[in-house]
Coordinates of C-alpha atoms and ligand atoms in Angstrom, one line a residue:
M17 CA -9.1 20.3 58.9
V18 CA -12.3 18.6 60.1
R19 CA -14.5 20.8 62.4
V20 CA -15.1 18.8 65.6
L21 CA -17.5 19.4 68.4
S22 CA -18.4 17.3 71.5
C23 CA -19.7 18.2 74.9
L24 CA -20.3 16.7 78.4
Q25 CA -22.7 17.5 81.2
P26 CA -21.6 18.8 84.5
T27 CA -23.7 16.2 86.2
G28 CA -21.1 14.6 88.6
E29 CA -17.4 13.7 88.8
I30 CA -16.2 12.4 85.4
Q31 CA -16.0 8.7 85.2
L32 CA -13.6 6.3 83.3
G33 CA -16.3 5.8 80.6
N34 CA -16.4 9.4 79.8
Y35 CA -12.6 9.5 79.6
L36 CA -12.2 6.5 77.4
G37 CA -15.3 6.8 75.1
A38 CA -15.1 10.6 74.6
I39 CA -12.5 12.9 76.3
R40 CA -9.3 11.0 75.4
R41 CA -10.2 11.2 71.8
W42 CA -10.9 14.9 72.0
V43 CA -7.5 15.4 73.4
Q44 CA -5.7 13.1 70.9
D45 CA -7.5 14.7 67.8
Q46 CA -7.5 18.3 68.9
T47 CA -6.8 21.0 66.3
P48 CA -7.8 24.7 66.0
Q49 CA -11.1 23.4 64.5
S50 CA -12.1 21.6 67.8
F51 CA -14.9 22.9 70.0
H52 CA -15.8 21.3 73.4
G53 CA -18.6 22.5 75.7
V54 CA -19.6 21.9 79.2
V55 CA -23.3 21.7 78.7
D56 CA -24.8 23.1 81.9
L57 CA -28.3 23.8 80.3
H58 CA -28.6 20.1 79.7
A59 CA -27.9 19.3 83.3
L60 CA -31.0 21.3 84.3
T61 CA -33.3 18.6 82.9
I62 CA -33.3 17.3 86.5
P63 CA -33.6 19.7 89.5
R64 CA -30.0 20.4 90.9
D65 CA -28.6 22.1 93.9
P66 CA -27.5 25.5 92.4
A67 CA -24.1 25.7 94.3
V68 CA -23.3 22.2 93.3
L69 CA -24.1 22.8 89.6
R70 CA -21.8 25.8 89.6
A71 CA -19.0 24.0 91.3
K72 CA -19.3 20.9 89.0
T73 CA -19.3 23.1 85.9
L74 CA -16.0 24.6 87.0
E75 CA -14.6 21.2 88.0
T76 CA -15.7 19.7 84.7
A77 CA -13.8 22.4 82.8
Q78 CA -10.7 21.9 85.0
L79 CA -10.8 18.2 84.2
L80 CA -10.8 18.8 80.4
L81 CA -7.7 21.0 80.9
A82 CA -6.2 18.3 83.1
A83 CA -6.9 15.6 80.4
G84 CA -4.8 17.7 78.0
L85 CA -7.2 19.9 76.0
D86 CA -5.1 22.8 75.1
P87 CA -7.0 26.2 75.0
N88 CA -4.4 27.4 72.5
Y89 CA -5.9 25.0 69.9
T90 CA -9.3 23.9 71.3
T91 CA -12.2 26.2 72.2
I92 CA -13.5 25.2 75.6
F93 CA -16.7 26.9 76.7
V94 CA -19.8 26.6 79.0
Q95 CA -22.9 26.2 77.1
S96 CA -24.9 28.9 79.0
H97 CA -22.3 31.5 78.2
V98 CA -23.2 31.2 74.5
P99 CA -26.9 32.3 74.2
E100 CA -27.0 31.1 70.7
H101 CA -27.6 27.6 72.0
P102 CA -31.1 28.0 73.4
Q103 CA -32.2 30.3 70.5
M104 CA -31.2 27.7 68.0
A105 CA -32.6 24.9 70.1
W106 CA -36.2 26.5 69.5
L107 CA -35.8 26.5 65.8
L108 CA -35.0 22.9 66.1
E109 CA -37.7 22.1 68.5
C110 CA -40.0 23.3 65.9
T111 CA -38.3 21.1 63.4
A112 CA -38.3 17.8 65.3
S113 CA -41.6 15.9 65.8
L114 CA -43.1 15.0 69.1
G115 CA -43.0 11.3 68.1
E116 CA -39.3 11.4 67.3
L117 CA -38.5 12.9 70.7
E118 CA -40.8 10.4 72.5
R119 CA -38.9 7.5 70.8
M120 CA -35.4 8.4 72.2
T121 CA -34.2 5.7 74.6
Q122 CA -32.5 8.2 76.8
F123 CA -35.9 9.9 77.3
K124 CA -37.7 6.6 77.8
D125 CA -35.1 5.4 80.4
K126 CA -34.9 8.7 82.3
S127 CA -38.6 9.5 82.3
A128 CA -39.3 5.9 83.5
K129 CA -37.0 6.6 86.5
T130 CA -38.8 9.7 87.4
E131 CA -42.3 8.4 86.8
G132 CA -44.7 9.2 89.5
S133 CA -42.6 12.2 90.5
F134 CA -41.6 15.2 88.4
T135 CA -40.6 14.8 84.6
S136 CA -39.5 18.0 83.0
A137 CA -40.5 18.9 79.5
G138 CA -36.6 19.5 79.0
L139 CA -36.1 15.8 79.3
L140 CA -38.1 15.5 76.2
T141 CA -36.6 18.3 74.2
Y142 CA -33.0 17.6 75.5
P143 CA -32.0 16.1 72.1
T144 CA -33.0 19.3 70.2
L145 CA -30.6 21.4 72.5
M146 CA -27.9 18.8 71.7
A147 CA -28.6 19.2 67.9
A148 CA -28.3 22.9 68.5
D149 CA -24.9 22.5 70.2
I150 CA -23.6 20.5 67.2
L151 CA -25.3 22.5 64.2
L152 CA -24.3 25.9 65.5
Y153 CA -20.6 25.1 64.9
D154 CA -20.9 23.5 61.4
A155 CA -19.5 20.5 63.0
E156 CA -18.7 17.6 60.7
L157 CA -17.5 15.1 63.3
V158 CA -18.9 14.5 66.9
P159 CA -16.8 12.1 68.9
V160 CA -19.0 10.5 71.4
G161 CA -19.7 7.1 73.4
D162 CA -21.9 4.6 71.8
D163 CA -24.9 5.6 74.0
Q164 CA -25.2 9.0 71.9
R165 CA -25.6 7.2 68.6
Q166 CA -29.3 7.6 68.6
H167 CA -29.1 11.4 69.4
L168 CA -26.7 11.8 66.5
E169 CA -29.1 10.2 64.2
L170 CA -31.9 12.6 65.2
T171 CA -29.5 15.5 64.8
R172 CA -28.9 14.4 61.3
D173 CA -32.6 13.9 60.5
V174 CA -33.5 17.3 61.9
A175 CA -30.7 19.0 60.0
Q176 CA -31.7 17.4 56.8
R177 CA -35.4 18.2 57.3
F178 CA -34.5 21.9 58.0
N179 CA -32.3 22.0 54.9
S180 CA -35.0 20.6 52.7
R181 CA -37.7 22.9 54.1
Y182 CA -35.6 26.2 54.2
G183 CA -32.6 25.7 51.8
T184 CA -29.2 24.5 52.8
T185 CA -28.4 25.9 56.2
F186 CA -26.5 23.2 58.2
V187 CA -23.7 20.9 57.7
I188 CA -24.7 17.3 58.3
P189 CA -22.6 15.8 61.1
R190 CA -21.5 12.3 61.6
A191 CA -20.8 10.4 64.9
G192 CA -17.3 9.3 65.7
I193 CA -17.5 6.3 67.9
A194 CA -14.3 4.6 69.3
K195 CA -13.6 1.1 68.4
V196 CA -12.5 0.1 71.9
G197 CA -13.8 1.9 75.0
A198 CA -17.1 3.3 73.4
R199 CA -19.3 1.6 76.0
I200 CA -17.7 0.9 79.4
M201 CA -20.0 -0.8 81.7
D202 CA -20.8 -0.4 85.4
L203 CA -18.5 -2.8 87.4
Q204 CA -21.2 -3.9 89.7
E205 CA -24.0 -4.2 87.1
P206 CA -22.2 -4.8 83.8
T207 CA -25.2 -4.8 81.7
N208 CA -25.6 -1.0 82.5
K209 CA -23.2 1.6 81.1
M210 CA -20.9 3.3 83.7
S211 CA -22.5 6.7 84.3
K212 CA -21.4 9.6 86.4
S213 CA -24.9 10.2 87.7
A214 CA -25.9 6.6 88.4
D215 CA -26.2 5.8 92.1
S216 CA -23.5 3.1 91.9
P217 CA -20.3 4.3 93.7
Q218 CA -18.7 0.8 93.8
G219 CA -19.4 0.2 90.1
T220 CA -18.1 3.7 88.8
V221 CA -14.4 4.5 88.6
K222 CA -14.1 8.2 88.9
V223 CA -11.1 9.6 87.1
L224 CA -10.0 11.4 90.4
D225 CA -10.3 8.3 92.5
E226 CA -7.4 7.4 94.7
P227 CA -5.4 4.4 93.4
K228 CA -6.5 2.3 96.5
D229 CA -10.1 2.9 95.6
I230 CA -9.5 2.1 92.0
E231 CA -7.9 -1.2 92.9
R232 CA -10.7 -2.1 95.4
K233 CA -13.5 -1.3 92.9
I234 CA -11.9 -3.3 90.0
K235 CA -11.0 -6.2 92.3
R236 CA -14.6 -6.4 93.4
A237 CA -16.1 -6.2 89.9
V238 CA -18.9 -8.5 89.3
T239 CA -17.9 -11.4 86.8
D240 CA -19.5 -14.8 86.7
T241 CA -19.1 -18.3 87.9
D242 CA -17.9 -20.2 84.8
G243 CA -14.3 -19.3 85.5
E244 CA -13.0 -18.8 81.9
V245 CA -11.6 -15.6 80.5
R246 CA -13.2 -15.0 77.2
F247 CA -14.4 -11.9 75.4
D248 CA -18.2 -12.3 75.0
P249 CA -20.1 -9.2 76.0
V250 CA -23.5 -10.9 75.7
T251 CA -23.0 -13.9 77.9
K252 CA -20.0 -12.6 79.9
P253 CA -20.6 -8.8 80.4
G254 CA -18.4 -8.4 83.5
V255 CA -15.3 -10.2 82.2
S256 CA -15.6 -8.6 78.7
N257 CA -15.8 -5.2 80.4
L258 CA -12.6 -5.8 82.2
L259 CA -11.0 -6.9 78.9
S260 CA -12.3 -3.7 77.2
I261 CA -11.0 -1.5 80.0
L262 CA -7.6 -3.3 79.9
A263 CA -7.4 -2.9 76.1
A264 CA -8.5 0.7 76.1
T265 CA -6.0 1.7 78.9
T266 CA -3.0 -0.2 77.4
G267 CA -3.6 0.7 73.7
V268 CA -4.5 -2.8 72.5
A269 CA -6.9 -2.7 69.6
D270 CA -8.8 -5.9 70.2
P271 CA -10.0 -6.8 73.6
A272 CA -10.5 -10.4 72.6
S273 CA -6.9 -10.8 71.9
L274 CA -6.0 -10.2 75.6
A275 CA -8.1 -13.2 76.9
H276 CA -5.6 -16.0 76.2
N277 CA -3.1 -14.4 78.6
Y278 CA -5.5 -15.2 81.5
Q279 CA -6.6 -18.4 82.9
Q280 CA -8.2 -16.8 86.0
Y281 CA -10.2 -13.7 86.9
G282 CA -7.8 -12.6 89.8
P283 CA -4.8 -11.7 87.6
L284 CA -7.0 -10.1 84.9
K285 CA -8.5 -7.8 87.6
A286 CA -5.1 -7.1 89.2
D287 CA -3.6 -6.1 85.6
T288 CA -6.7 -4.1 84.9
A289 CA -6.4 -2.2 88.1
A290 CA -2.7 -1.5 87.5
A291 CA -3.3 -0.3 84.0
V292 CA -6.2 2.1 85.0
I293 CA -4.2 3.5 87.9
E294 CA -1.1 4.1 85.6
F295 CA -3.4 5.6 82.8
L296 CA -5.1 8.0 85.1
A297 CA -1.9 9.1 87.1
P298 CA -0.9 12.0 84.5
L299 CA -4.5 13.5 84.5
Q300 CA -4.7 13.3 88.3
K301 CA -1.3 15.1 88.8
R302 CA -2.3 17.8 86.3
Y303 CA -5.6 18.4 88.0
H304 CA -4.1 19.0 91.3
E305 CA -1.6 21.5 89.8
L306 CA -4.4 23.3 88.2
S307 CA -6.4 23.5 91.3
D308 CA -3.7 25.8 92.7
D309 CA -4.7 28.4 90.1
P310 CA -8.6 28.6 89.9
G311 CA -8.5 31.9 88.0
H312 CA -6.9 30.2 85.1
V313 CA -9.8 28.1 84.2
T314 CA -12.2 31.0 84.6
Q315 CA -10.0 32.9 82.0
V316 CA -10.0 29.9 79.6
L317 CA -13.8 29.8 79.7
A318 CA -14.2 33.5 79.1
A319 CA -11.9 33.3 76.0
G320 CA -13.7 30.2 74.9
A321 CA -17.2 31.6 75.0
A322 CA -16.0 34.6 73.1
K323 CA -14.5 32.5 70.4
A324 CA -17.4 30.1 70.4
R325 CA -19.9 33.0 69.7
T326 CA -18.0 34.2 66.7
V327 CA -18.8 31.0 65.1
A328 CA -22.2 30.2 66.6
S329 CA -23.6 33.8 65.9
V330 CA -23.0 33.4 62.1
V331 CA -24.6 30.0 61.8
L332 CA -27.7 31.1 63.9
A333 CA -28.1 34.3 61.8
R334 CA -28.1 32.0 58.8
A335 CA -30.7 29.8 60.2
K336 CA -32.9 32.7 61.4
L337 CA -32.7 34.3 57.9
N338 CA -33.6 31.2 56.1
V339 CA -36.5 30.3 58.4
G340 CA -38.1 33.7 57.7
L341 CA -37.4 35.7 60.9
L342 CA -37.1 39.4 60.1
P343 CA -33.6 40.7 60.7
G344 CA -33.5 43.0 63.8
Ligands
LIG6 P1 -25.0 11.1 82.9 O1 -24.9 10.0 83.9 O2 -25.3 12.5 83.6 O3 -26.0 10.9 81.8 P2 -22.6 10.3 81.6 O4 -21.6 9.8 82.5 O5 -23.5 9.4 80.8 O6 -23.6 11.4 82.4 P3 -22.1 12.6 79.6 O7 -21.8 13.9 80.2 O8 -23.7 12.4 79.4 O9 -21.8 11.2 80.6 O10 -21.4 12.1 78.3 C1 -20.2 12.6 78.0 C2 -19.5 11.7 77.0 O11 -19.0 10.5 77.6 C3 -20.5 11.3 75.9 O12 -19.8 11.4 74.6 C4 -20.9 9.9 76.3 O13 -21.3 9.2 75.1 C5 -19.5 9.4 76.9 N1 -19.8 8.3 77.8 C6 -20.6 8.3 78.9 N2 -20.6 7.2 79.6 C7 -19.8 6.3 78.8 C8 -19.4 5.0 79.0 N3 -19.9 4.3 80.1 N4 -18.5 4.4 78.1 C9 -18.1 5.2 77.0 N5 -18.5 6.4 76.8 C10 -19.4 7.0 77.7
LIG7 N1 -26.1 14.2 75.2 C1 -24.8 14.1 75.5 C2 -24.0 15.4 76.0 C3 -24.1 16.3 74.8 C4 -23.3 16.3 73.6 C5 -23.7 17.5 73.0 C6 -22.4 15.5 73.1 C7 -24.8 17.5 74.9 N2 -24.6 18.2 73.7 C8 -23.2 17.8 71.7 C9 -22.1 15.7 71.7 C10 -22.4 16.9 71.1 C11 -24.7 13.0 76.6 O1 -25.6 12.8 77.3 N3 -23.7 12.4 76.8

């Protein structure tokens, strides 16, 4: 059984891209070797309202349960409940180079957005905390969306460097990126990825959106003026995004193969909206059922943190010993 780990940030309401690119596959492939975290420490790279962060952390965990992660198999935990994460992150911060971290596109994009105001040091060191999340669990496979490819490469490089400096310590993980749905784009700006923290309410389908809102957002999605339905993400990003969403929500392996069913954009949008609504309905129903029992998720997270620590503490002890820290 392959050890799997992947996480998501409690930075907003989960959107369709998170679900199609990541969470759905966590659910399909879950085994007793699966670990999934709500990474609240990562969310602190930008100042947040404390009450909102706390609420979003719980809501995110609840959504993972509603999506079908079963705590009888999968370990679901909150990152800050497992103190091994920031400890390991320091060892990895001292293994990554400044240049490597400065070259991360996520750092460049996000620091450009905050330029002139406050840019936290955590935004730069974010990828070493992410590497700690992964390496602490001896994870072999990390199922993520396409935007995380570069962070996974960095994790591998840092793990290999640590192993060659201090002797074999870490398992070298690989990224698992979906063939369809790995990069869902914003409906209003289809050259940007859909993101839960972007300020684009009409371009983002939240997984808990009402059917009428989903329909409106998809029907108003930006396309182009040439009128031909064709899968070509470079010259026709909007139309290709709709075809990708339709393929991913109806279990079709090749979005290009759907294009010939449509002569106009209207029917493509209508079918895509219907497919998304149907696809999200079971998750929405379970989410509302779970909301009636908020104590349940708290219990799941307490048990998850305890289980996560049994694994993470062993790997952290191994890394501390190898790097030369005196056992306490
Ligand atoms: P933020 O906007 O705060 O950066 P996000 O919406 O990008 O958040 P994360 O919590 O950072 O989401 O990511 C959780 C998982 O969802 C990751 O594996 C990420 O690759 C995946 N993911 C995020 N956006 C998309 C998208 N548009 N298409 C496919 N996968 C995505
Ligand atoms: N950086 C990721 C979230 C994340 C993650 C991880 C993903 C933090 N730690 C460990 C996989 C494994 C993001 O921004 N989507």
